[in-house]
Amino acid sequence: AAINNPNVSEEAKEHSRQAIDELEARPETQEFRAGYDDQKDEVRQNAGYKATLKNPNVSEEAKEHAHDILEERGAL
């Protein structure tokens, strides 16, 4: 948030960038990111896909994709 905040000094923004870079370089961060998709709660994912099906602001292509995934998972 600090990096995009116009009220934060350039010095503070640079400090934030450096801290992010250091965190991203850590092996445990890389390991966490690698397994993140596997750890997502499928029930919540399915709820998001179901919401996509009913959202009038979503394209038909996105709705078809959500429907296909829900169908594959037996969640319809």
Coordinates of N, CA and C in Angstrom, one line a residue:
A1 N 0.8 -1.2 0.0 CA 0.0 0.0 0.0 C 0.9 1.3 0.0
A2 N 2.0 1.2 0.7 CA 2.8 2.4 0.8 C 3.4 2.8 -0.6
I3 N 3.7 1.8 -1.4 CA 4.3 2.0 -2.7 C 3.4 2.9 -3.6
N4 N 2.1 2.6 -3.5 CA 1.2 3.3 -4.3 C 0.5 4.5 -3.7
N5 N 0.9 4.8 -2.5 CA 0.2 5.9 -1.7 C 1.0 7.2 -2.1
P6 N 0.2 8.2 -2.6 CA 0.9 9.5 -3.0 C 1.3 10.3 -1.8
N7 N 0.9 9.9 -0.6 CA 1.3 10.7 0.6 C 2.5 10.1 1.3
V8 N 3.1 9.1 0.7 CA 4.3 8.4 1.3 C 5.5 8.9 0.5
S9 N 6.6 9.2 1.2 CA 7.8 9.8 0.6 C 8.4 8.7 -0.3
E10 N 9.2 9.2 -1.2 CA 10.0 8.3 -2.1 C 10.9 7.4 -1.3
E11 N 11.5 7.9 -0.2 CA 12.4 7.2 0.6 C 11.7 6.0 1.2
A12 N 10.5 6.2 1.7 CA 9.7 5.2 2.4 C 9.2 4.2 1.3
K13 N 8.9 4.6 0.1 CA 8.5 3.7 -1.0 C 9.7 2.8 -1.3
E14 N 10.9 3.4 -1.4 CA 12.0 2.6 -1.8 C 12.3 1.6 -0.7
H15 N 12.2 1.9 0.6 CA 12.4 1.0 1.7 C 11.4 -0.1 1.6
S16 N 10.1 0.2 1.2 CA 9.1 -0.9 1.1 C 9.5 -1.8 -0.1
R17 N 10.0 -1.3 -1.2 CA 10.4 -2.1 -2.3 C 11.5 -3.1 -1.9
Q18 N 12.5 -2.5 -1.2 CA 13.6 -3.4 -0.7 C 13.1 -4.5 0.2
A19 N 12.2 -4.2 1.1 CA 11.7 -5.2 2.0 C 10.9 -6.3 1.3
I20 N 10.1 -5.9 0.3 CA 9.4 -6.9 -0.6 C 10.4 -7.7 -1.3
D21 N 11.4 -7.1 -1.9 CA 12.4 -7.9 -2.6 C 13.1 -8.9 -1.7
E22 N 13.4 -8.5 -0.5 CA 14.1 -9.4 0.4 C 13.2 -10.6 0.8
L23 N 11.9 -10.3 1.0 CA 10.9 -11.3 1.4 C 10.7 -12.3 0.2
E24 N 10.6 -11.8 -1.0 CA 10.4 -12.6 -2.2 C 11.6 -13.5 -2.5
A25 N 12.8 -13.1 -2.0 CA 14.0 -13.9 -2.3 C 14.2 -15.0 -1.3
R26 N 13.5 -15.0 -0.2 CA 13.6 -16.1 0.8 C 13.1 -17.4 0.2
P27 N 13.8 -18.5 0.5 CA 13.3 -19.8 0.0 C 11.9 -20.2 0.6
E28 N 11.6 -19.9 1.8 CA 10.3 -20.2 2.3 C 9.2 -19.5 1.6
T29 N 9.5 -18.3 1.1 CA 8.5 -17.6 0.3 C 8.2 -18.3 -1.0
Q30 N 9.3 -18.8 -1.6 CA 9.2 -19.5 -2.9 C 8.4 -20.8 -2.7
E31 N 8.7 -21.5 -1.6 CA 8.0 -22.8 -1.3 C 6.6 -22.6 -1.0
F32 N 6.2 -21.5 -0.3 CA 4.8 -21.2 0.0 C 4.1 -20.9 -1.3
R33 N 4.7 -20.1 -2.2 CA 4.0 -19.7 -3.5 C 3.8 -21.0 -4.3
A34 N 4.8 -21.9 -4.3 CA 4.7 -23.1 -5.2 C 3.5 -23.9 -4.8
G35 N 3.2 -24.0 -3.5 CA 2.1 -24.8 -3.0 C 0.8 -24.1 -2.8
Y36 N 0.8 -22.8 -3.1 CA -0.4 -22.0 -2.8 C -1.7 -22.5 -3.5
D37 N -1.6 -22.7 -4.8 CA -2.7 -23.2 -5.5 C -3.3 -24.5 -5.0
D38 N -2.4 -25.3 -4.5 CA -2.8 -26.6 -4.0 C -3.5 -26.5 -2.7
Q39 N -3.3 -25.4 -2.0 CA -3.8 -25.2 -0.6 C -5.2 -24.4 -0.6
K40 N -5.5 -23.9 -1.7 CA -6.8 -23.1 -1.8 C -8.0 -24.0 -1.4
D41 N -8.9 -23.4 -0.7 CA -10.1 -24.2 -0.3 C -11.0 -24.3 -1.5
E42 N -11.2 -25.6 -1.9 CA -12.1 -25.8 -3.1 C -13.5 -25.3 -3.0
V43 N -14.0 -25.4 -1.8 CA -15.4 -24.9 -1.5 C -15.5 -23.4 -1.8
R44 N -14.5 -22.7 -1.4 CA -14.5 -21.2 -1.7 C -14.3 -21.0 -3.2
Q45 N -13.4 -21.8 -3.8 CA -13.3 -21.6 -5.3 C -14.6 -21.9 -6.0
N46 N -15.3 -22.9 -5.6 CA -16.6 -23.3 -6.2 C -17.6 -22.2 -6.0
A47 N -17.6 -21.6 -4.8 CA -18.5 -20.5 -4.5 C -18.2 -19.3 -5.5
G48 N -17.0 -19.0 -5.7 CA -16.6 -18.0 -6.6 C -17.1 -18.2 -8.1
Y49 N -16.9 -19.5 -8.5 CA -17.3 -19.9 -9.8 C -18.9 -19.8 -9.9
K50 N -19.6 -20.2 -8.9 CA -21.0 -20.1 -8.9 C -21.5 -18.6 -8.9
A51 N -20.8 -17.8 -8.2 CA -21.1 -16.4 -8.3 C -20.9 -15.8 -9.7
T52 N -19.8 -16.3 -10.4 CA -19.6 -15.9 -11.7 C -20.7 -16.2 -12.7
L53 N -21.4 -17.3 -12.4 CA -22.5 -17.8 -13.3 C -23.7 -16.8 -13.2
K54 N -23.8 -16.2 -12.0 CA -25.0 -15.3 -11.8 C -24.7 -13.8 -11.9
N55 N -23.4 -13.5 -12.2 CA -23.0 -12.1 -12.2 C -23.3 -11.5 -13.6
P56 N -24.2 -10.5 -13.8 CA -24.5 -10.0 -15.1 C -23.3 -9.2 -15.7
N57 N -22.3 -8.9 -15.0 CA -21.2 -8.1 -15.5 C -20.1 -9.0 -16.0
V58 N -20.3 -10.3 -16.0 CA -19.3 -11.3 -16.4 C -19.6 -11.7 -17.8
S59 N -18.5 -11.9 -18.6 CA -18.7 -12.3 -20.0 C -19.2 -13.7 -20.1
E60 N -19.9 -14.0 -21.2 CA -20.4 -15.4 -21.5 C -19.2 -16.4 -21.5
E61 N -18.1 -16.0 -22.0 CA -16.9 -16.9 -22.0 C -16.5 -17.3 -20.6
A62 N -16.5 -16.3 -19.7 CA -16.1 -16.5 -18.3 C -17.1 -17.4 -17.6
K63 N -18.4 -17.2 -18.0 CA -19.5 -18.0 -17.4 C -19.3 -19.5 -17.9
E64 N -19.0 -19.6 -19.2 CA -18.8 -21.0 -19.7 C -17.7 -21.7 -19.0
H65 N -16.6 -21.0 -18.8 CA -15.4 -21.5 -18.1 C -15.8 -21.9 -16.7
A66 N -16.5 -21.1 -16.0 CA -16.9 -21.4 -14.6 C -17.8 -22.6 -14.6
H67 N -18.7 -22.7 -15.5 CA -19.6 -23.8 -15.6 C -18.9 -25.1 -15.9
D68 N -17.9 -25.1 -16.8 CA -17.1 -26.3 -17.1 C -16.3 -26.8 -15.9
I69 N -15.7 -25.9 -15.2 CA -15.0 -26.3 -14.0 C -15.9 -26.9 -12.9
L70 N -17.0 -26.2 -12.7 CA -18.0 -26.7 -11.7 C -18.5 -28.1 -12.1
E71 N -18.7 -28.3 -13.4 CA -19.2 -29.6 -13.9 C -18.2 -30.7 -13.7
E72 N -16.9 -30.3 -14.0 CA -15.8 -31.3 -13.8 C -15.7 -31.7 -12.3
R73 N -15.9 -30.8 -11.4 CA -15.8 -31.0 -10.0 C -17.1 -31.7 -9.4
G74 N -18.1 -31.8 -10.2 CA -19.4 -32.3 -9.7 C -20.0 -31.4 -8.7
A75 N -19.8 -30.1 -8.9 CA -20.3 -29.1 -8.0 C -21.5 -28.3 -8.4
L76 N -22.2 -28.8 -9.5 CA -23.4 -28.1 -10.0 C -24.6 -28.6 -9.4

